[in-house]
Short mmCIF file of C-alpha atoms in Angstrom, two decimals:
data_model
loop_
_atom_site.label_atom_id
_atom_site.label_comp_id
_atom_site.label_asym_id
_atom_site.label_seq_id
_atom_site.Cartn_x
_atom_site.Cartn_y
_atom_site.Cartn_z
CA MET H 1 -37.89 24.56 -37.07
CA PHE H 2 -40.48 21.90 -36.33
CA ASN H 3 -39.47 18.26 -36.64
CA ARG H 4 -40.58 17.11 -40.07
CA THR H 5 -41.61 13.65 -38.87
CA ARG H 6 -43.63 15.23 -36.09
CA CYS H 7 -45.48 17.41 -38.59
CA LEU H 8 -46.53 14.34 -40.55
CA GLN H 9 -47.64 12.66 -37.33
CA ILE H 10 -49.72 15.70 -36.40
CA THR H 11 -51.37 15.74 -39.80
CA ALA H 12 -52.28 12.08 -39.44
CA ALA H 13 -53.52 12.63 -35.89
CA LEU H 14 -55.71 15.52 -36.90
CA ALA H 15 -57.19 13.49 -39.71
CA SER H 16 -58.08 10.76 -37.20
CA ILE H 17 -59.59 13.29 -34.79
CA SER H 18 -61.70 14.84 -37.53
CA LEU H 19 -63.05 11.48 -38.63
CA LEU H 20 -63.88 10.48 -35.06
CA SER H 21 -65.78 13.70 -34.56
CA GLY H 22 -67.79 13.24 -37.72
CA CYS H 23 -65.83 15.72 -39.81
CA SER H 24 -65.10 14.16 -43.18
CA LEU H 25 -61.95 15.18 -45.00
CA PHE H 26 -63.63 14.23 -48.23
CA SER H 27 -66.89 16.11 -47.87
CA ASP H 28 -68.22 17.69 -51.02
CA SER H 29 -67.61 21.44 -51.00
CA SER H 30 -69.63 22.22 -54.10
CA GLY H 31 -73.06 23.79 -54.22
CA ASP H 32 -74.30 24.99 -50.83
CA GLY H 33 -70.89 24.25 -49.32
CA ALA H 34 -69.68 27.67 -50.46
CA LYS H 35 -72.05 29.63 -48.21
CA ARG H 36 -70.83 32.20 -45.71
CA ILE H 37 -69.24 30.90 -42.50
CA VAL H 38 -69.44 32.65 -39.11
CA VAL H 39 -66.42 32.20 -36.81
CA GLY H 40 -66.17 33.30 -33.17
CA THR H 41 -62.96 34.22 -31.34
CA THR H 42 -61.91 36.02 -28.17
CA SER H 43 -58.86 37.49 -29.94
CA ALA H 44 -59.92 40.80 -31.49
CA PRO H 45 -57.38 42.82 -33.51
CA SER H 46 -55.60 45.62 -31.66
CA THR H 47 -55.22 47.50 -34.96
CA LEU H 48 -55.89 46.93 -38.66
CA ASP H 49 -52.51 48.33 -39.75
CA PRO H 50 -49.81 45.61 -39.96
CA ALA H 51 -47.09 48.15 -39.13
CA ALA H 52 -48.49 48.45 -35.60
CA ALA H 53 -49.17 44.87 -34.52
CA TRP H 54 -47.10 41.96 -33.34
CA ASP H 55 -49.95 40.08 -31.68
CA GLY H 56 -53.18 38.17 -32.31
CA SER H 57 -54.19 40.74 -34.94
CA TRP H 58 -52.31 38.45 -37.31
CA GLU H 59 -55.33 36.13 -37.32
CA LEU H 60 -57.19 38.72 -39.37
CA TYR H 61 -54.16 39.82 -41.37
CA ARG H 62 -53.47 36.35 -42.75
CA ASN H 63 -56.88 36.37 -44.39
CA VAL H 64 -56.99 39.90 -45.82
CA TYR H 65 -53.34 40.71 -46.57
CA GLN H 66 -50.89 38.84 -48.77
CA THR H 67 -47.21 38.17 -48.13
CA LEU H 68 -44.38 37.35 -50.52
CA LEU H 69 -44.13 33.90 -48.98
CA ALA H 70 -46.59 31.95 -46.83
CA PHE H 71 -47.11 28.63 -45.09
CA PRO H 72 -49.76 26.53 -46.86
CA THR H 73 -51.40 23.89 -44.70
CA GLY H 74 -48.83 21.21 -43.88
CA ALA H 75 -45.82 23.28 -44.98
CA THR H 76 -42.86 23.64 -42.63
CA LYS H 77 -40.93 26.01 -44.88
CA PRO H 78 -42.29 29.17 -46.51
CA GLN H 79 -43.62 28.80 -50.05
CA PRO H 80 -44.24 31.50 -52.71
CA ASP H 81 -47.47 33.48 -52.41
CA ALA H 82 -47.31 36.97 -53.95
CA ALA H 83 -43.83 36.00 -55.11
CA GLN H 84 -43.18 33.71 -58.04
CA SER H 85 -39.84 32.72 -56.52
CA CYS H 86 -37.51 33.75 -53.69
CA ASP H 87 -33.91 32.68 -53.06
CA PHE H 88 -30.70 33.71 -51.35
CA THR H 89 -28.33 34.95 -54.03
CA ASP H 90 -25.16 34.39 -52.02
CA SER H 91 -23.66 31.58 -49.99
CA GLY H 92 -23.57 33.73 -46.84
CA ASN H 93 -27.35 34.23 -46.52
CA GLU H 94 -27.01 38.02 -46.70
CA SER H 95 -28.84 38.85 -49.94
CA TYR H 96 -32.36 37.59 -50.59
CA ARG H 97 -34.18 38.16 -53.88
CA CYS H 98 -37.86 37.74 -54.68
CA VAL H 99 -39.44 37.90 -58.13
CA LEU H 100 -43.12 38.86 -57.98
CA LYS H 101 -45.91 37.27 -59.96
CA LYS H 102 -47.12 39.46 -62.80
CA GLY H 103 -50.44 41.25 -62.78
CA LEU H 104 -50.92 41.45 -59.02
CA LYS H 105 -53.40 44.04 -57.77
CA PHE H 106 -54.54 45.35 -54.42
CA SER H 107 -58.26 45.28 -53.70
CA ASP H 108 -58.58 48.95 -54.76
CA GLY H 109 -57.02 48.21 -58.15
CA GLU H 110 -53.59 49.63 -57.33
CA THR H 111 -50.67 47.66 -58.76
CA LEU H 112 -48.78 45.37 -56.39
CA ASP H 113 -45.23 45.68 -57.65
CA ALA H 114 -41.74 45.78 -56.20
CA LYS H 115 -42.13 49.39 -55.08
CA ALA H 116 -45.29 48.46 -53.14
CA VAL H 117 -43.37 45.69 -51.39
CA LYS H 118 -40.57 48.09 -50.47
CA HIS H 119 -43.12 50.65 -49.25
CA SER H 120 -44.88 48.04 -47.08
CA LEU H 121 -41.74 46.99 -45.26
CA ASP H 122 -39.96 50.35 -45.14
CA ARG H 123 -42.90 51.93 -43.33
CA ILE H 124 -42.64 49.32 -40.56
CA MET H 125 -39.09 50.47 -39.90
CA THR H 126 -39.91 54.19 -40.26
CA ILE H 127 -43.02 54.25 -38.09
CA ASP H 128 -41.47 51.97 -35.44
CA ALA H 129 -44.77 51.51 -33.62
CA PRO H 130 -44.42 50.55 -29.92
CA ALA H 131 -46.29 47.27 -30.45
CA GLY H 132 -45.20 46.80 -34.05
CA PRO H 133 -43.13 44.02 -35.66
CA LYS H 134 -39.98 46.05 -36.39
CA ALA H 135 -37.84 43.81 -34.18
CA LEU H 136 -38.54 40.85 -36.46
CA PHE H 137 -36.68 42.70 -39.23
CA GLY H 138 -33.58 43.34 -37.15
CA SER H 139 -31.28 41.81 -39.76
CA LEU H 140 -32.68 43.91 -42.64
CA ASP H 141 -30.31 46.62 -43.91
CA LYS H 142 -31.98 47.95 -47.05
CA ILE H 143 -34.36 47.03 -49.87
CA GLU H 144 -33.65 47.55 -53.56
CA THR H 145 -36.06 47.31 -56.51
CA PRO H 146 -34.00 46.83 -59.69
CA ASP H 147 -37.19 46.46 -61.73
CA ALA H 148 -40.96 46.37 -61.25
CA GLN H 149 -41.04 42.64 -60.47
CA THR H 150 -37.85 42.20 -58.44
CA VAL H 151 -37.15 42.97 -54.80
CA VAL H 152 -33.72 42.46 -53.25
CA PHE H 153 -33.31 42.42 -49.48
CA HIS H 154 -29.81 43.21 -48.26
CA LEU H 155 -29.17 41.95 -44.74
CA LYS H 156 -26.77 43.34 -42.14
CA THR H 157 -25.73 39.85 -41.10
CA PRO H 158 -26.37 36.32 -42.36
CA ASP H 159 -29.93 35.31 -41.51
CA ALA H 160 -31.35 32.03 -42.76
CA THR H 161 -34.59 32.81 -40.89
CA PHE H 162 -35.37 35.88 -43.01
CA PRO H 163 -37.60 33.93 -45.46
CA PHE H 164 -39.63 32.76 -42.46
CA VAL H 165 -40.18 36.39 -41.44
CA LEU H 166 -41.33 37.25 -44.96
CA GLY H 167 -43.81 34.39 -44.68
CA SER H 168 -45.38 35.81 -41.52
CA PRO H 169 -48.16 38.43 -41.33
CA ALA H 170 -45.48 40.86 -40.07
CA ALA H 171 -44.59 41.25 -43.75
CA SER H 172 -48.16 41.92 -44.90
CA LEU H 173 -48.26 43.89 -48.16
CA VAL H 174 -50.30 47.10 -48.21
CA ALA H 175 -51.38 49.55 -50.94
CA PRO H 176 -49.03 52.58 -50.93
CA LYS H 177 -51.78 55.08 -51.74
CA GLU H 178 -53.79 54.06 -48.66
CA TYR H 179 -50.99 53.48 -46.15
CA PRO H 180 -48.74 56.50 -45.44
CA ALA H 181 -45.00 55.94 -45.39
CA ASP H 182 -44.49 57.70 -42.07
CA LYS H 183 -47.67 57.17 -40.04
CA LEU H 184 -50.33 54.57 -39.38
CA ARG H 185 -53.58 54.33 -41.29
CA GLU H 186 -56.30 55.66 -39.02
CA ASP H 187 -59.61 54.43 -40.48
CA ASP H 188 -61.19 51.01 -39.98
CA LYS H 189 -60.45 49.83 -43.50
CA VAL H 190 -58.06 47.39 -45.16
CA THR H 191 -56.55 47.59 -48.63
CA GLY H 192 -54.67 44.37 -49.23
CA SER H 193 -54.38 41.61 -51.79
CA GLY H 194 -55.24 38.59 -49.65
CA PRO H 195 -57.92 35.92 -50.15
CA TYR H 196 -60.61 38.20 -48.70
CA THR H 197 -61.49 41.87 -48.63
CA LEU H 198 -62.71 43.55 -45.46
CA GLU H 199 -66.27 44.58 -46.29
CA SER H 200 -66.95 46.10 -42.87
CA TYR H 201 -65.45 46.23 -39.41
CA LYS H 202 -66.84 47.08 -35.98
CA GLU H 203 -64.09 47.21 -33.38
CA GLY H 204 -64.53 44.55 -30.74
CA SER H 205 -67.64 43.25 -32.48
CA GLU H 206 -67.17 41.78 -35.95
CA ALA H 207 -65.26 41.74 -39.24
CA VAL H 208 -67.12 40.87 -42.45
CA LEU H 209 -64.89 39.29 -45.09
CA ASN H 210 -65.84 38.82 -48.75
CA SER H 211 -63.95 36.85 -51.40
CA ASN H 212 -61.34 38.94 -53.19
CA GLY H 213 -61.95 38.40 -56.88
CA SER H 214 -58.48 39.69 -57.86
CA TYR H 215 -56.59 37.45 -55.42
CA THR H 216 -53.80 35.32 -56.87
CA GLY H 217 -52.15 33.08 -54.31
CA PHE H 218 -51.99 29.65 -52.73
CA ALA H 219 -55.23 29.84 -50.71
CA ASN H 220 -58.12 27.80 -52.11
CA ARG H 221 -61.23 29.48 -50.73
CA ARG H 222 -63.91 26.95 -49.88
CA ASN H 223 -66.59 29.44 -48.86
CA ASP H 224 -68.16 32.61 -50.24
CA GLY H 225 -67.10 34.71 -47.28
CA VAL H 226 -66.58 34.73 -43.55
CA THR H 227 -67.94 36.82 -40.71
CA ILE H 228 -65.67 36.89 -37.65
CA ARG H 229 -67.42 37.75 -34.40
CA TYR H 230 -65.35 38.94 -31.46
CA PHE H 231 -66.30 37.94 -27.93
CA ALA H 232 -64.93 39.35 -24.68
CA ASP H 233 -66.46 36.39 -22.82
CA SER H 234 -65.84 32.81 -23.97
CA LYS H 235 -69.04 31.67 -22.24
CA LYS H 236 -71.06 33.87 -24.59
CA MET H 237 -69.08 32.51 -27.54
CA ILE H 238 -69.86 28.91 -26.58
CA ALA H 239 -73.51 29.78 -26.08
CA ALA H 240 -73.52 31.27 -29.58
CA LEU H 241 -72.01 28.07 -31.00
CA ARG H 242 -74.47 25.80 -29.24
CA GLY H 243 -77.29 28.15 -30.24
CA LYS H 244 -76.23 27.95 -33.92
CA GLU H 245 -75.48 31.68 -34.07
CA ILE H 246 -71.90 30.94 -35.13
CA ASP H 247 -70.43 27.98 -37.02
CA ALA H 248 -67.00 27.63 -35.41
CA THR H 249 -64.84 29.01 -32.61
CA TYR H 250 -61.15 29.67 -32.32
CA ARG H 251 -59.04 31.04 -29.45
CA GLY H 252 -60.18 31.59 -25.91
CA LEU H 253 -61.77 28.29 -24.88
CA SER H 254 -61.16 27.43 -21.24
CA ALA H 255 -60.18 23.89 -20.28
CA GLN H 256 -63.61 23.25 -18.81
CA GLU H 257 -65.30 24.55 -21.96
CA VAL H 258 -63.22 22.17 -24.09
CA LYS H 259 -64.25 19.28 -21.84
CA ASP H 260 -67.90 20.31 -22.04
CA LEU H 261 -67.78 20.54 -25.83
CA GLN H 262 -66.25 17.07 -26.03
CA SER H 263 -69.11 15.58 -24.00
CA PRO H 264 -71.83 13.32 -25.44
CA GLU H 265 -74.35 16.06 -24.72
CA ALA H 266 -72.53 18.56 -26.94
CA HIS H 267 -72.09 15.90 -29.61
CA ASN H 268 -75.83 15.30 -29.56
CA GLU H 269 -76.31 19.04 -30.02
CA GLY H 270 -74.28 18.84 -33.23
CA VAL H 271 -70.91 20.15 -31.97
CA GLN H 272 -67.49 18.69 -32.83
CA VAL H 273 -64.05 19.52 -31.42
CA VAL H 274 -60.83 19.27 -33.46
CA GLU H 275 -57.62 19.11 -31.42
CA ASN H 276 -54.29 20.39 -32.71
CA VAL H 277 -50.91 19.68 -31.10
CA GLY H 278 -49.81 23.27 -30.65
CA SER H 279 -46.70 25.27 -29.90
CA GLU H 280 -48.61 27.88 -27.92
CA ILE H 281 -46.82 28.73 -24.66
CA ARG H 282 -47.53 30.79 -21.53
CA TYR H 283 -44.88 32.45 -19.41
CA LEU H 284 -44.21 35.15 -16.83
CA VAL H 285 -42.11 38.24 -17.58
CA PHE H 286 -40.03 39.84 -14.82
CA ASN H 287 -39.35 43.56 -15.11
CA PRO H 288 -36.02 44.48 -13.47
CA LYS H 289 -37.12 48.11 -13.18
CA ASP H 290 -38.96 46.94 -10.07
CA PRO H 291 -36.56 46.95 -7.09
CA GLN H 292 -37.73 43.55 -5.82
CA VAL H 293 -37.83 41.83 -9.21
CA ALA H 294 -34.39 43.24 -10.02
CA LYS H 295 -32.98 40.83 -7.43
CA LEU H 296 -32.01 37.54 -9.06
CA PRO H 297 -32.69 35.53 -5.84
CA VAL H 298 -36.31 36.75 -5.87
CA ARG H 299 -36.79 35.52 -9.43
CA GLN H 300 -35.02 32.26 -8.63
CA ALA H 301 -37.21 31.69 -5.57
CA ILE H 302 -40.35 32.10 -7.68
CA ALA H 303 -38.95 29.64 -10.21
CA GLN H 304 -38.25 27.22 -7.35
CA ILE H 305 -41.78 27.45 -5.92
CA VAL H 306 -44.03 27.37 -8.99
CA ASP H 307 -45.57 23.92 -9.37
CA ARG H 308 -46.40 23.58 -13.06
CA GLY H 309 -47.93 20.14 -12.61
CA ALA H 310 -50.47 21.44 -10.11
CA LEU H 311 -51.13 24.48 -12.30
CA VAL H 312 -52.00 22.55 -15.46
CA SER H 313 -53.89 19.87 -13.52
CA LYS H 314 -56.13 22.26 -11.59
CA VAL H 315 -56.64 24.91 -14.25
CA TYR H 316 -56.13 23.25 -17.64
CA GLN H 317 -57.33 19.70 -17.00
CA GLY H 318 -55.25 17.93 -19.63
CA THR H 319 -55.44 20.65 -22.29
CA ALA H 320 -51.87 21.76 -21.46
CA GLU H 321 -48.62 20.32 -20.16
CA PRO H 322 -45.82 21.74 -17.97
CA LEU H 323 -43.17 23.70 -19.84
CA TYR H 324 -39.57 24.00 -18.66
CA SER H 325 -38.13 26.04 -21.51
CA MET H 326 -39.18 28.90 -23.75
CA VAL H 327 -38.64 26.52 -26.67
CA PRO H 328 -41.63 24.15 -26.48
CA LYS H 329 -41.65 20.40 -26.71
CA GLY H 330 -41.75 19.20 -30.32
CA VAL H 331 -39.60 22.06 -31.65
CA VAL H 332 -36.04 21.23 -32.72
CA GLY H 333 -33.56 22.00 -29.93
CA HIS H 334 -36.07 21.78 -27.07
CA LYS H 335 -34.45 21.13 -23.68
CA THR H 336 -35.69 21.35 -20.09
CA PRO H 337 -33.22 23.77 -18.39
CA PHE H 338 -35.70 25.05 -15.79
CA TYR H 339 -36.38 21.50 -14.63
CA ASP H 340 -32.69 20.64 -14.72
CA LYS H 341 -31.83 23.71 -12.61
CA TYR H 342 -34.78 23.82 -10.18
CA GLY H 343 -36.29 20.33 -10.31
CA GLN H 344 -39.63 19.84 -8.59
CA ALA H 345 -41.26 22.68 -6.67
CA ASP H 346 -39.45 23.00 -3.35
CA VAL H 347 -40.33 25.69 -0.78
CA ALA H 348 -37.35 24.84 1.44
CA LYS H 349 -34.91 25.48 -1.40
CA ALA H 350 -36.67 28.74 -2.26
CA LYS H 351 -36.45 29.86 1.37
CA ASN H 352 -32.75 29.11 1.41
CA ILE H 353 -32.20 31.11 -1.80
CA LEU H 354 -33.84 34.17 -0.23
CA LYS H 355 -32.17 33.72 3.16
CA THR H 356 -28.72 33.49 1.56
CA ALA H 357 -29.48 36.81 -0.18
CA GLY H 358 -30.46 38.38 3.14
CA ILE H 359 -34.18 38.47 2.34
CA THR H 360 -36.10 37.38 5.43
CA GLN H 361 -39.47 39.11 5.06
CA PRO H 362 -42.23 38.07 2.61
CA VAL H 363 -41.64 39.72 -0.78
CA GLU H 364 -44.59 41.82 -1.94
CA LEU H 365 -45.26 41.77 -5.68
CA THR H 366 -48.08 42.60 -8.07
CA PHE H 367 -48.80 40.14 -10.88
CA TRP H 368 -50.64 41.49 -13.94
CA TYR H 369 -52.58 39.59 -16.59
CA THR H 370 -54.90 40.36 -19.50
CA THR H 371 -58.58 39.62 -18.95
CA ASP H 372 -59.70 39.21 -22.55
CA ARG H 373 -56.84 37.81 -24.65
CA TYR H 374 -56.11 34.21 -23.75
CA GLY H 375 -59.45 32.97 -22.47
CA ALA H 376 -61.34 32.62 -19.22
CA SER H 377 -58.72 30.30 -17.66
CA THR H 378 -56.17 33.11 -17.35
CA ALA H 379 -57.71 34.51 -14.15
CA GLU H 380 -57.84 31.01 -12.66
CA GLU H 381 -54.19 30.48 -13.61
CA PHE H 382 -53.04 33.59 -11.78
CA THR H 383 -55.18 32.75 -8.78
CA GLU H 384 -53.38 29.40 -8.60
CA LEU H 385 -49.96 31.07 -8.95
CA LYS H 386 -50.88 33.44 -6.11
CA ARG H 387 -51.96 30.47 -3.95
CA GLN H 388 -48.73 28.58 -4.53
CA LEU H 389 -46.48 31.55 -3.80
CA GLU H 390 -48.38 32.75 -0.74
CA GLU H 391 -48.68 29.26 0.79
CA SER H 392 -44.87 29.18 0.82
CA GLY H 393 -44.95 32.07 3.28
CA LEU H 394 -42.25 33.78 1.21
CA PHE H 395 -44.40 36.01 -0.99
CA LYS H 396 -47.44 38.26 -0.80
CA ILE H 397 -49.04 38.60 -4.22
CA THR H 398 -51.57 41.14 -5.46
CA LEU H 399 -53.35 40.29 -8.71
CA ARG H 400 -54.40 42.88 -11.29
CA GLY H 401 -56.23 42.24 -14.58
CA GLN H 402 -56.61 44.57 -17.55
CA PRO H 403 -58.30 44.36 -20.98
CA TRP H 404 -55.70 43.69 -23.68
CA LYS H 405 -55.29 47.22 -25.04
CA ALA H 406 -54.74 48.74 -21.61
CA PHE H 407 -52.62 45.77 -20.54
CA GLN H 408 -50.43 46.15 -23.62
CA GLU H 409 -49.93 49.86 -23.02
CA GLY H 410 -48.98 49.17 -19.42
CA TYR H 411 -46.29 46.58 -20.02
CA LYS H 412 -44.84 48.55 -22.92
CA LYS H 413 -44.37 51.48 -20.52
CA GLY H 414 -42.67 49.20 -18.00
CA GLU H 415 -45.42 49.66 -15.40
CA TYR H 416 -45.78 45.99 -14.36
CA PRO H 417 -43.27 44.22 -12.08
CA VAL H 418 -44.45 40.76 -13.16
CA PHE H 419 -46.92 39.98 -15.93
CA GLY H 420 -48.19 37.03 -17.93
CA ARG H 421 -47.91 36.66 -21.66
CA GLY H 422 -48.74 34.07 -24.26
CA TRP H 423 -46.70 33.29 -27.36
CA PHE H 424 -47.83 31.85 -30.64
CA PRO H 425 -44.93 31.36 -33.08
CA ASP H 426 -44.37 33.91 -35.83
CA PHE H 427 -42.83 31.10 -37.85
CA PRO H 428 -41.92 27.44 -37.19
CA ASP H 429 -38.28 27.71 -36.10
CA PRO H 430 -36.58 27.58 -32.66
CA ASP H 431 -35.12 31.02 -33.36
CA ASN H 432 -38.63 32.41 -32.91
CA PHE H 433 -38.77 31.19 -29.30
CA ILE H 434 -35.46 32.86 -28.43
CA ALA H 435 -34.82 36.01 -30.47
CA PRO H 436 -38.12 37.85 -29.83
CA PHE H 437 -37.49 37.94 -26.08
CA VAL H 438 -33.99 39.44 -25.98
CA GLY H 439 -32.53 42.82 -26.81
CA LYS H 440 -33.63 46.37 -26.13
CA ASP H 441 -36.71 46.32 -28.36
CA ASN H 442 -38.24 42.92 -27.84
CA ALA H 443 -41.71 41.40 -28.03
CA VAL H 444 -42.46 41.72 -24.32
CA GLY H 445 -41.61 45.41 -24.02
CA THR H 446 -39.10 44.82 -21.22
CA PRO H 447 -35.48 45.23 -22.38
CA TYR H 448 -33.40 42.12 -21.78
CA GLU H 449 -29.75 42.56 -22.62
CA ALA H 450 -28.35 39.09 -23.29
CA PRO H 451 -25.13 39.76 -25.24
CA VAL H 452 -24.07 36.13 -25.54
CA ILE H 453 -27.40 35.27 -27.16
CA THR H 454 -27.70 38.35 -29.39
CA GLY H 455 -24.03 38.73 -30.22
CA GLU H 456 -22.89 35.12 -30.55
CA LEU H 457 -25.49 32.36 -30.49
CA LEU H 458 -28.20 33.80 -32.75
CA PRO H 459 -25.80 35.13 -35.41
CA LYS H 460 -24.04 31.75 -35.55
CA SER H 461 -27.30 29.79 -35.85
CA ARG H 462 -28.60 32.11 -38.57
CA ARG H 463 -25.70 31.24 -40.84
CA GLU H 464 -27.10 27.72 -41.09
CA SER H 465 -29.53 27.12 -43.93
CA ASP H 466 -30.11 23.69 -42.40
CA ARG H 467 -31.96 24.94 -39.34
CA SER H 468 -31.33 21.76 -37.34
CA ALA H 469 -27.60 22.52 -37.51
CA GLY H 470 -28.00 25.30 -34.93
CA VAL H 471 -29.29 23.04 -32.16
CA HIS H 472 -26.24 23.58 -29.92
CA GLU H 473 -26.65 27.35 -30.00
CA PHE H 474 -30.35 27.10 -29.11
CA GLU H 475 -29.57 24.76 -26.22
CA GLN H 476 -27.07 27.28 -24.84
CA ALA H 477 -29.60 30.10 -25.18
CA GLN H 478 -32.19 28.12 -23.25
CA GLN H 479 -29.70 27.57 -20.43
CA ILE H 480 -29.00 31.30 -20.23
CA PHE H 481 -32.74 31.93 -19.92
CA ALA H 482 -32.86 29.52 -16.97
CA ASP H 483 -29.84 31.15 -15.32
CA ASP H 484 -31.19 34.70 -15.68
CA VAL H 485 -34.88 33.91 -14.94
CA ARG H 486 -36.01 37.02 -16.76
CA LEU H 487 -38.76 34.85 -18.25
CA LEU H 488 -40.43 31.91 -16.55
CA PRO H 489 -42.07 29.34 -18.88
CA LEU H 490 -45.22 27.83 -17.39
CA TRP H 491 -47.06 25.59 -19.82
CA GLN H 492 -47.48 24.49 -23.40
CA GLY H 493 -50.99 24.17 -24.71
CA LYS H 494 -53.01 22.39 -27.33
CA LEU H 495 -55.21 24.26 -29.77
CA TYR H 496 -58.87 23.50 -30.30
CA VAL H 497 -61.34 24.39 -33.00
CA ALA H 498 -64.96 23.77 -32.01
CA ALA H 499 -67.48 23.73 -34.85
CA ARG H 500 -70.96 22.69 -35.81
CA ASP H 501 -71.17 19.20 -37.32
CA ASP H 502 -72.00 20.59 -40.74
CA ILE H 503 -68.70 22.50 -40.91
CA ALA H 504 -65.70 20.84 -42.55
CA GLY H 505 -62.09 21.92 -42.94
CA ALA H 506 -61.37 22.61 -39.25
CA GLU H 507 -58.52 20.11 -39.30
CA ARG H 508 -56.78 22.17 -42.01
CA ALA H 509 -57.61 25.64 -40.74
CA LEU H 510 -54.51 26.24 -38.58
CA ASP H 511 -51.23 27.11 -40.30
CA PRO H 512 -47.78 26.41 -38.73
CA GLN H 513 -48.03 29.79 -37.00
CA THR H 514 -51.32 28.62 -35.40
CA VAL H 515 -53.13 31.37 -37.30
CA MET H 516 -56.65 30.60 -38.49
CA GLN H 517 -56.92 30.22 -42.27
CA VAL H 518 -60.66 30.78 -42.59
CA TRP H 519 -60.68 29.90 -46.28
CA GLU H 520 -60.38 26.23 -45.33
CA LEU H 521 -63.79 26.19 -43.62
CA TYR H 522 -66.88 25.20 -45.56
CA ARG H 523 -70.36 23.87 -45.06
CA LYS H 524 -70.84 20.20 -45.89
CA THR H 525 -73.42 19.20 -48.40
CA SER H 526 -73.06 15.45 -47.87
CA TRP H 527 -71.71 12.94 -45.36
#
């Protein structure tokens, strides 16, 4: 879980940033302020069906689907949304009950009751989509609906993080008549109960959202609707912002683009940048199916060579900082095991690691990355990693890039020896930087059996309702990650929202999961 004091500091910092950039927290949102907003992003949905996505598709889901619980701006624990109340009913954190608000409807008029909730979550488990969120519900045993307004979740083991999962878009509620129990919905439509309805959708191009008149939840819409435009190229997105074709951008800005947008020239053009201290991380995944990567000394040598300081300096220019753990700085339990074990980049030590293992020839590997998911800097990042490893004389690296959909299919099939991924938290808890990466069916599609973590450390930490009480277990898990080097953390980034000067609400638009809450954006009518 995030440090509570830190969250308050971030809120204050963002308020200061917004005021410095001309974005008033107290701007009047009445009258013309409710007009439609156009937002640009490089993160297009991979699917519109929540049962099939554990990725950036959540940015759309948060705005069109509802969940039992949610994270209002500034919240560090999930609060009721479709639910009236939710609580553990036992001292062991194994039975969780939610009572729904009365009168809830989906956008097609279908009743949102306990059976609809059960249907929404059961289908995730039944369909078990390759890129779906089933793994997040690993502790769920069964769901009961004693009456129309009550849902009881019975867990296999104690799990104090389960409410956090219910507050994530993984638990998006869908209309049973439109979403089959045993297969994915195949059209480009959405039937949810969120703040907006999906009026139209063009894959890879745009999503048009209109206010949902039947919505009952925590979101206070400050606009009439939002059009989200999807860009494969961040340069085109920035040009659209500066050309007043879009009102705001989110996801995909390169470091240089952030710097350019913070310049006096951009300010004079009517552009502001809001900075958010984020928990976004980037890391490499090693696939032991590859005969070279299967060798621990090879992975250790890479960990010994990679110079994170040079990487973030050359490529990210102050918009990121080196990361030495999968649990980022600012999250409870964060340690630096990769720094403690490997220290500064050292080619001589890496050479000795390989020599001791009998590896005397340069190791040939292919590194894969996605070309259209994390922004233009990704290609530069992998070029720098290639430079560092090849200059050591110990590795020969081939780089391969793929658009997200093809990239995702490839790593899920185990086709890539080494590949880069980004992680944005599903919920604000250290568990979410450990659990998703271990086990047979994990978030990176490469099985990682870590029995001490899955069988001892995570179960013990999940018995603690006070999430800070599991710090020791999370520290141990981070050390195991450093010993195994199945994942190599690289950097932790900041998040930026760039917007026209007449747009307010950018400082409140990112929830604790770093998902864009587009209802917070509105057009100013006064300064």
